[in-house]
């Protein structure tokens, strides 16, 4: 179960995601239409749109006037979309600042504004999950298991659960592996043993487990924390 605020934040995330799709589609359409007139636009949204705006005078002599008018309307619409996306992100940021849980897990490397708020809102009550692994399985970040006769085989990740939050966690983990200067022993070990994409998913799994542990037990993030199973004491007979 989620609170009203958590459900509202997820609504903001969905609205932002849809606006991003609109913006990407319109940008690609403009690039394709102008390419038909021999006009090559730089790759990337920002460089591409900046290039179109800088060459509007040149386009007047190449593109028919009625099409150029529509291009200008599309550029104005893209500017409006940028403003709407920034407005939604500001609302999400305000909620993060008010939420102790979202602010706390934002200290985890690989978790930023979007991931922290989406994770807290998607998780709801941390007590719903018995362990961090169960939460990671809920997000589809654990391998599929197949086996018979006591023989267990691990396959690709299940990819079940919320694809949006799983994508945010994977992007965050990839950013950590690429940009972090002091990755730590665990990250160095997994990158040495596994291919890059496998290491990214493994780190995303670890980030999700860490976030669950912090929210479930009220802990703060400790960079060098090492989890250990409790020692079972066997009573002598």
PDB file of C-alpha atoms in Angstrom:
ATOM      1  CA  UNK A   1       0.000   0.000   0.000  1.00  0.00           C
ATOM      2  CA  UNK A   2       1.176   3.523  -0.796  1.00  0.00           C
ATOM      3  CA  UNK A   3       0.330   6.825   0.819  1.00  0.00           C
ATOM      4  CA  UNK A   4      -1.438   9.528  -1.153  1.00  0.00           C
ATOM      5  CA  UNK A   5       1.809  11.507  -1.415  1.00  0.00           C
ATOM      6  CA  UNK A   6       3.734   8.488  -2.691  1.00  0.00           C
ATOM      7  CA  UNK A   7       1.086   7.810  -5.334  1.00  0.00           C
ATOM      8  CA  UNK A   8       1.160  11.490  -6.321  1.00  0.00           C
ATOM      9  CA  UNK A   9       4.942  11.450  -6.737  1.00  0.00           C
ATOM     10  CA  UNK A  10       4.691   8.389  -8.963  1.00  0.00           C
ATOM     11  CA  UNK A  11       2.145  10.335 -11.009  1.00  0.00           C
ATOM     12  CA  UNK A  12       4.666  13.134 -11.467  1.00  0.00           C
ATOM     13  CA  UNK A  13       7.270  10.620 -12.605  1.00  0.00           C
ATOM     14  CA  UNK A  14       4.863   9.146 -15.160  1.00  0.00           C
ATOM     15  CA  UNK A  15       3.979  12.599 -16.479  1.00  0.00           C
ATOM     16  CA  UNK A  16       7.647  13.530 -16.800  1.00  0.00           C
ATOM     17  CA  UNK A  17       8.428  10.275 -18.587  1.00  0.00           C
ATOM     18  CA  UNK A  18       5.632  10.879 -21.095  1.00  0.00           C
ATOM     19  CA  UNK A  19       6.798  14.443 -21.765  1.00  0.00           C
ATOM     20  CA  UNK A  20      10.317  13.145 -22.404  1.00  0.00           C
ATOM     21  CA  UNK A  21       8.920  10.756 -25.011  1.00  0.00           C
ATOM     22  CA  UNK A  22       7.052  13.602 -26.713  1.00  0.00           C
ATOM     23  CA  UNK A  23      10.172  15.762 -26.716  1.00  0.00           C
ATOM     24  CA  UNK A  24      12.358  13.026 -28.153  1.00  0.00           C
ATOM     25  CA  UNK A  25       9.809  12.168 -30.843  1.00  0.00           C
ATOM     26  CA  UNK A  26       9.423  15.787 -31.965  1.00  0.00           C
ATOM     27  CA  UNK A  27      13.172  16.362 -32.014  1.00  0.00           C
ATOM     28  CA  UNK A  28      13.752  13.257 -34.131  1.00  0.00           C
ATOM     29  CA  UNK A  29      10.950  14.259 -36.472  1.00  0.00           C
ATOM     30  CA  UNK A  30      12.480  17.679 -37.058  1.00  0.00           C
ATOM     31  CA  UNK A  31      15.874  16.125 -37.729  1.00  0.00           C
ATOM     32  CA  UNK A  32      14.357  13.710 -40.245  1.00  0.00           C
ATOM     33  CA  UNK A  33      12.275  16.328 -42.061  1.00  0.00           C
ATOM     34  CA  UNK A  34      15.204  18.702 -42.494  1.00  0.00           C
ATOM     35  CA  UNK A  35      17.482  15.865 -43.596  1.00  0.00           C
ATOM     36  CA  UNK A  36      15.177  15.342 -46.585  1.00  0.00           C
ATOM     37  CA  UNK A  37      16.246  18.820 -47.730  1.00  0.00           C
ATOM     38  CA  UNK A  38      19.931  17.985 -47.316  1.00  0.00           C
ATOM     39  CA  UNK A  39      20.248  19.690 -43.927  1.00  0.00           C
ATOM     40  CA  UNK A  40      22.284  17.649 -41.459  1.00  0.00           C
ATOM     41  CA  UNK A  41      21.692  18.302 -37.776  1.00  0.00           C
ATOM     42  CA  UNK A  42      24.113  17.355 -35.003  1.00  0.00           C
ATOM     43  CA  UNK A  43      23.299  14.295 -32.929  1.00  0.00           C
ATOM     44  CA  UNK A  44      21.871  14.859 -29.479  1.00  0.00           C
ATOM     45  CA  UNK A  45      18.859  16.873 -28.425  1.00  0.00           C
ATOM     46  CA  UNK A  46      20.543  20.042 -27.200  1.00  0.00           C
ATOM     47  CA  UNK A  47      23.177  20.339 -29.955  1.00  0.00           C
ATOM     48  CA  UNK A  48      20.589  19.455 -32.581  1.00  0.00           C
ATOM     49  CA  UNK A  49      18.001  22.027 -31.504  1.00  0.00           C
ATOM     50  CA  UNK A  50      20.684  24.676 -31.024  1.00  0.00           C
ATOM     51  CA  UNK A  51      21.890  23.969 -34.559  1.00  0.00           C
ATOM     52  CA  UNK A  52      18.387  24.323 -36.007  1.00  0.00           C
ATOM     53  CA  UNK A  53      17.788  27.624 -34.220  1.00  0.00           C
ATOM     54  CA  UNK A  54      21.177  28.959 -35.314  1.00  0.00           C
ATOM     55  CA  UNK A  55      20.475  28.098 -38.965  1.00  0.00           C
ATOM     56  CA  UNK A  56      16.934  29.440 -39.271  1.00  0.00           C
ATOM     57  CA  UNK A  57      18.080  32.210 -41.599  1.00  0.00           C
ATOM     58  CA  UNK A  58      19.755  29.627 -43.829  1.00  0.00           C
ATOM     59  CA  UNK A  59      16.642  27.450 -43.796  1.00  0.00           C
ATOM     60  CA  UNK A  60      14.548  30.275 -45.281  1.00  0.00           C
ATOM     61  CA  UNK A  61      16.309  29.806 -48.627  1.00  0.00           C
ATOM     62  CA  UNK A  62      16.082  26.002 -48.567  1.00  0.00           C
ATOM     63  CA  UNK A  63      12.819  24.973 -46.913  1.00  0.00           C
ATOM     64  CA  UNK A  64       9.402  26.088 -48.250  1.00  0.00           C
ATOM     65  CA  UNK A  65       7.905  28.905 -46.198  1.00  0.00           C
ATOM     66  CA  UNK A  66       4.828  26.981 -45.017  1.00  0.00           C
ATOM     67  CA  UNK A  67       7.012  24.128 -43.741  1.00  0.00           C
ATOM     68  CA  UNK A  68       9.399  26.555 -42.056  1.00  0.00           C
ATOM     69  CA  UNK A  69       6.452  28.070 -40.195  1.00  0.00           C
ATOM     70  CA  UNK A  70       5.573  24.626 -38.863  1.00  0.00           C
ATOM     71  CA  UNK A  71       9.216  24.065 -37.875  1.00  0.00           C
ATOM     72  CA  UNK A  72       9.155  27.283 -35.831  1.00  0.00           C
ATOM     73  CA  UNK A  73       5.949  26.130 -34.151  1.00  0.00           C
ATOM     74  CA  UNK A  74       7.603  22.810 -33.274  1.00  0.00           C
ATOM     75  CA  UNK A  75      10.601  24.634 -31.814  1.00  0.00           C
ATOM     76  CA  UNK A  76       8.272  26.747 -29.654  1.00  0.00           C
ATOM     77  CA  UNK A  77       6.457  23.598 -28.528  1.00  0.00           C
ATOM     78  CA  UNK A  78       9.764  21.960 -27.600  1.00  0.00           C
ATOM     79  CA  UNK A  79      10.663  24.998 -25.507  1.00  0.00           C
ATOM     80  CA  UNK A  80       7.331  24.681 -23.709  1.00  0.00           C
ATOM     81  CA  UNK A  81       7.984  20.985 -23.091  1.00  0.00           C
ATOM     82  CA  UNK A  82      11.351  21.847 -21.537  1.00  0.00           C
ATOM     83  CA  UNK A  83       9.626  24.249 -19.171  1.00  0.00           C
ATOM     84  CA  UNK A  84       6.974  21.681 -18.218  1.00  0.00           C
ATOM     85  CA  UNK A  85       9.627  19.028 -17.533  1.00  0.00           C
ATOM     86  CA  UNK A  86      11.630  21.413 -15.342  1.00  0.00           C
ATOM     87  CA  UNK A  87       8.468  22.360 -13.464  1.00  0.00           C
ATOM     88  CA  UNK A  88       7.684  18.711 -12.697  1.00  0.00           C
ATOM     89  CA  UNK A  89      11.280  18.082 -11.603  1.00  0.00           C
ATOM     90  CA  UNK A  90      11.057  21.027  -9.212  1.00  0.00           C
ATOM     91  CA  UNK A  91       7.911  19.549  -7.655  1.00  0.00           C
ATOM     92  CA  UNK A  92       9.662  16.192  -7.276  1.00  0.00           C
ATOM     93  CA  UNK A  93      12.653  17.910  -5.668  1.00  0.00           C
ATOM     94  CA  UNK A  94      10.434  19.698  -3.149  1.00  0.00           C
ATOM     95  CA  UNK A  95       8.889  16.383  -2.149  1.00  0.00           C
ATOM     96  CA  UNK A  96      12.343  14.816  -1.769  1.00  0.00           C
ATOM     97  CA  UNK A  97      13.380  17.611   0.581  1.00  0.00           C
ATOM     98  CA  UNK A  98      10.283  16.996   2.698  1.00  0.00           C
ATOM     99  CA  UNK A  99      10.715  13.219   2.764  1.00  0.00           C
ATOM    100  CA  UNK A 100      13.274  11.920   5.272  1.00  0.00           C
ATOM    101  CA  UNK A 101      13.399   8.556   3.503  1.00  0.00           C
ATOM    102  CA  UNK A 102      14.051   9.988   0.034  1.00  0.00           C
ATOM    103  CA  UNK A 103      16.683  12.376   1.400  1.00  0.00           C
ATOM    104  CA  UNK A 104      18.431   9.575   3.305  1.00  0.00           C
ATOM    105  CA  UNK A 105      18.869   7.128   0.423  1.00  0.00           C
ATOM    106  CA  UNK A 106      20.021   9.966  -1.862  1.00  0.00           C
ATOM    107  CA  UNK A 107      23.414   9.576  -0.127  1.00  0.00           C
ATOM    108  CA  UNK A 108      23.888   6.184  -1.808  1.00  0.00           C
ATOM    109  CA  UNK A 109      26.172   6.455  -4.880  1.00  0.00           C
ATOM    110  CA  UNK A 110      24.075   5.876  -7.978  1.00  0.00           C
ATOM    111  CA  UNK A 111      20.876   7.302  -6.467  1.00  0.00           C
ATOM    112  CA  UNK A 112      19.862  10.823  -7.389  1.00  0.00           C
ATOM    113  CA  UNK A 113      16.710  12.898  -7.277  1.00  0.00           C
ATOM    114  CA  UNK A 114      14.606  10.762  -9.609  1.00  0.00           C
ATOM    115  CA  UNK A 115      15.729   7.381  -8.282  1.00  0.00           C
ATOM    116  CA  UNK A 116      15.372   8.278  -4.599  1.00  0.00           C
ATOM    117  CA  UNK A 117      11.836   9.606  -4.954  1.00  0.00           C
ATOM    118  CA  UNK A 118      10.669   6.861  -7.328  1.00  0.00           C
ATOM    119  CA  UNK A 119      12.141   4.142  -5.100  1.00  0.00           C
ATOM    120  CA  UNK A 120      10.529   5.404  -1.888  1.00  0.00           C
ATOM    121  CA  UNK A 121       7.182   5.917  -3.616  1.00  0.00           C
ATOM    122  CA  UNK A 122       7.274   2.507  -5.321  1.00  0.00           C
ATOM    123  CA  UNK A 123       8.380   0.615  -2.222  1.00  0.00           C
ATOM    124  CA  UNK A 124       5.678   2.032   0.009  1.00  0.00           C
ATOM    125  CA  UNK A 125       6.075   0.338   3.376  1.00  0.00           C
ATOM    126  CA  UNK A 126       9.558  -1.276   3.611  1.00  0.00           C
ATOM    127  CA  UNK A 127       8.113  -3.892   5.972  1.00  0.00           C
ATOM    128  CA  UNK A 128       6.195  -5.348   3.041  1.00  0.00           C
ATOM    129  CA  UNK A 129       9.433  -7.034   1.949  1.00  0.00           C
ATOM    130  CA  UNK A 130      11.166  -9.589   4.164  1.00  0.00           C
ATOM    131  CA  UNK A 131      14.641  -8.809   2.855  1.00  0.00           C
ATOM    132  CA  UNK A 132      16.608  -6.697   0.433  1.00  0.00           C
ATOM    133  CA  UNK A 133      16.767  -9.623  -1.962  1.00  0.00           C
ATOM    134  CA  UNK A 134      12.984  -9.849  -1.986  1.00  0.00           C
ATOM    135  CA  UNK A 135      12.785  -6.159  -2.885  1.00  0.00           C
ATOM    136  CA  UNK A 136      15.403  -6.649  -5.640  1.00  0.00           C
ATOM    137  CA  UNK A 137      13.352  -9.591  -6.944  1.00  0.00           C
ATOM    138  CA  UNK A 138      10.262  -7.368  -6.903  1.00  0.00           C
ATOM    139  CA  UNK A 139      12.141  -5.010  -9.260  1.00  0.00           C
ATOM    140  CA  UNK A 140      13.323  -7.825 -11.543  1.00  0.00           C
ATOM    141  CA  UNK A 141      17.017  -7.441 -10.647  1.00  0.00           C
ATOM    142  CA  UNK A 142      17.658 -11.066  -9.680  1.00  0.00           C
ATOM    143  CA  UNK A 143      18.441 -13.974 -12.044  1.00  0.00           C
ATOM    144  CA  UNK A 144      15.796 -16.454 -13.055  1.00  0.00           C
ATOM    145  CA  UNK A 145      16.189 -19.820 -11.370  1.00  0.00           C
ATOM    146  CA  UNK A 146      15.603 -23.131 -13.072  1.00  0.00           C
ATOM    147  CA  UNK A 147      16.435 -26.528 -11.768  1.00  0.00           C
ATOM    148  CA  UNK A 148      15.410 -30.087 -11.150  1.00  0.00           C
ATOM    149  CA  UNK A 149      16.676 -32.934  -9.067  1.00  0.00           C
ATOM    150  CA  UNK A 150      18.583 -30.622  -6.779  1.00  0.00           C
ATOM    151  CA  UNK A 151      20.491 -28.996  -9.680  1.00  0.00           C
ATOM    152  CA  UNK A 152      19.963 -25.228  -9.830  1.00  0.00           C
ATOM    153  CA  UNK A 153      20.706 -23.044 -12.844  1.00  0.00           C
ATOM    154  CA  UNK A 154      20.763 -19.245 -12.804  1.00  0.00           C
ATOM    155  CA  UNK A 155      19.762 -17.417 -15.976  1.00  0.00           C
ATOM    156  CA  UNK A 156      19.288 -13.801 -17.024  1.00  0.00           C
ATOM    157  CA  UNK A 157      17.568 -11.309 -14.734  1.00  0.00           C
ATOM    158  CA  UNK A 158      13.812 -11.772 -14.566  1.00  0.00           C
ATOM    159  CA  UNK A 159      12.986  -8.172 -15.653  1.00  0.00           C
ATOM    160  CA  UNK A 160       9.744  -8.358 -13.706  1.00  0.00           C
ATOM    161  CA  UNK A 161       8.289  -5.497 -11.747  1.00  0.00           C
ATOM    162  CA  UNK A 162       8.539  -1.763 -12.357  1.00  0.00           C
ATOM    163  CA  UNK A 163      10.553  -1.241 -15.553  1.00  0.00           C
ATOM    164  CA  UNK A 164      10.864   2.501 -14.867  1.00  0.00           C
ATOM    165  CA  UNK A 165      12.520   2.161 -11.460  1.00  0.00           C
ATOM    166  CA  UNK A 166      14.662  -0.745 -12.650  1.00  0.00           C
ATOM    167  CA  UNK A 167      15.917   1.415 -15.489  1.00  0.00           C
ATOM    168  CA  UNK A 168      16.773   4.269 -13.121  1.00  0.00           C
ATOM    169  CA  UNK A 169      18.752   1.927 -10.874  1.00  0.00           C
ATOM    170  CA  UNK A 170      20.647   0.429 -13.806  1.00  0.00           C
ATOM    171  CA  UNK A 171      21.488   3.866 -15.219  1.00  0.00           C
ATOM    172  CA  UNK A 172      22.679   4.955 -11.781  1.00  0.00           C
ATOM    173  CA  UNK A 173      24.839   1.855 -11.396  1.00  0.00           C
ATOM    174  CA  UNK A 174      26.349   2.391 -14.854  1.00  0.00           C
ATOM    175  CA  UNK A 175      27.179   5.982 -13.924  1.00  0.00           C
ATOM    176  CA  UNK A 176      28.951   4.791 -10.761  1.00  0.00           C
ATOM    177  CA  UNK A 177      31.068   2.271 -12.662  1.00  0.00           C
ATOM    178  CA  UNK A 178      32.071   4.862 -15.259  1.00  0.00           C
ATOM    179  CA  UNK A 179      32.592   7.970 -13.148  1.00  0.00           C
ATOM    180  CA  UNK A 180      33.501   6.932  -9.609  1.00  0.00           C
ATOM    181  CA  UNK A 181      37.139   7.544  -8.683  1.00  0.00           C
ATOM    182  CA  UNK A 182      37.284   5.209  -5.668  1.00  0.00           C
ATOM    183  CA  UNK A 183      34.873   2.355  -6.448  1.00  0.00           C
ATOM    184  CA  UNK A 184      35.721   0.224  -3.437  1.00  0.00           C
ATOM    185  CA  UNK A 185      36.675  -3.422  -3.077  1.00  0.00           C
ATOM    186  CA  UNK A 186      33.244  -4.860  -3.929  1.00  0.00           C
ATOM    187  CA  UNK A 187      32.910  -2.914  -7.187  1.00  0.00           C
ATOM    188  CA  UNK A 188      36.482  -3.656  -8.202  1.00  0.00           C
ATOM    189  CA  UNK A 189      35.906  -7.344  -7.562  1.00  0.00           C
ATOM    190  CA  UNK A 190      32.685  -7.624  -9.550  1.00  0.00           C
ATOM    191  CA  UNK A 191      34.079  -5.684 -12.517  1.00  0.00           C
ATOM    192  CA  UNK A 192      37.152  -7.917 -12.551  1.00  0.00           C
ATOM    193  CA  UNK A 193      35.135 -11.141 -12.487  1.00  0.00           C
ATOM    194  CA  UNK A 194      32.144 -10.276 -14.679  1.00  0.00           C
ATOM    195  CA  UNK A 195      31.424  -8.547 -18.021  1.00  0.00           C
ATOM    196  CA  UNK A 196      30.535  -4.875 -17.799  1.00  0.00           C
ATOM    197  CA  UNK A 197      26.756  -5.222 -18.237  1.00  0.00           C
ATOM    198  CA  UNK A 198      26.576  -8.035 -15.686  1.00  0.00           C
ATOM    199  CA  UNK A 199      28.511  -5.901 -13.221  1.00  0.00           C
ATOM    200  CA  UNK A 200      26.108  -2.989 -13.840  1.00  0.00           C
ATOM    201  CA  UNK A 201      23.063  -5.108 -12.989  1.00  0.00           C
ATOM    202  CA  UNK A 202      24.821  -6.600  -9.957  1.00  0.00           C
ATOM    203  CA  UNK A 203      25.572  -3.106  -8.661  1.00  0.00           C
ATOM    204  CA  UNK A 204      21.973  -2.017  -9.313  1.00  0.00           C
ATOM    205  CA  UNK A 205      20.865  -5.026  -7.266  1.00  0.00           C
ATOM    206  CA  UNK A 206      23.202  -4.006  -4.459  1.00  0.00           C
ATOM    207  CA  UNK A 207      21.950  -0.405  -4.541  1.00  0.00           C
ATOM    208  CA  UNK A 208      18.336  -1.599  -4.232  1.00  0.00           C
ATOM    209  CA  UNK A 209      19.224  -3.857  -1.295  1.00  0.00           C
ATOM    210  CA  UNK A 210      21.127  -1.072   0.419  1.00  0.00           C
ATOM    211  CA  UNK A 211      18.190   1.291   0.042  1.00  0.00           C
ATOM    212  CA  UNK A 212      15.798  -1.291   1.498  1.00  0.00           C
ATOM    213  CA  UNK A 213      18.096  -1.924   4.472  1.00  0.00           C
ATOM    214  CA  UNK A 214      18.369   1.792   5.220  1.00  0.00           C
ATOM    215  CA  UNK A 215      14.631   2.365   4.986  1.00  0.00           C
ATOM    216  CA  UNK A 216      13.687  -0.806   6.833  1.00  0.00           C
ATOM    217  CA  UNK A 217      16.060  -0.334   9.791  1.00  0.00           C
ATOM    218  CA  UNK A 218      16.355   3.461   9.833  1.00  0.00           C
ATOM    219  CA  UNK A 219      20.082   3.368   9.099  1.00  0.00           C
ATOM    220  CA  UNK A 220      22.210   6.064   7.516  1.00  0.00           C
ATOM    221  CA  UNK A 221      24.504   5.332   4.591  1.00  0.00           C
ATOM    222  CA  UNK A 222      27.981   4.090   5.509  1.00  0.00           C
ATOM    223  CA  UNK A 223      30.371   3.827   2.589  1.00  0.00           C
ATOM    224  CA  UNK A 224      32.628   1.135   4.066  1.00  0.00           C
ATOM    225  CA  UNK A 225      29.872  -0.869   5.759  1.00  0.00           C
ATOM    226  CA  UNK A 226      30.284  -4.645   5.436  1.00  0.00           C
ATOM    227  CA  UNK A 227      27.291  -6.824   6.184  1.00  0.00           C
ATOM    228  CA  UNK A 228      27.841 -10.057   8.069  1.00  0.00           C
ATOM    229  CA  UNK A 229      25.534 -12.878   8.948  1.00  0.00           C
ATOM    230  CA  UNK A 230      24.957 -13.338  12.683  1.00  0.00           C
ATOM    231  CA  UNK A 231      26.903 -16.174  14.247  1.00  0.00           C
ATOM    232  CA  UNK A 232      24.678 -19.045  15.291  1.00  0.00           C
ATOM    233  CA  UNK A 233      25.498 -20.346  18.751  1.00  0.00           C
ATOM    234  CA  UNK A 234      24.957 -24.081  19.120  1.00  0.00           C
ATOM    235  CA  UNK A 235      24.099 -25.201  22.630  1.00  0.00           C
ATOM    236  CA  UNK A 236      26.249 -28.094  23.795  1.00  0.00           C
ATOM    237  CA  UNK A 237      24.441 -31.304  24.459  1.00  0.00           C
TER     238      UNK A 237
END
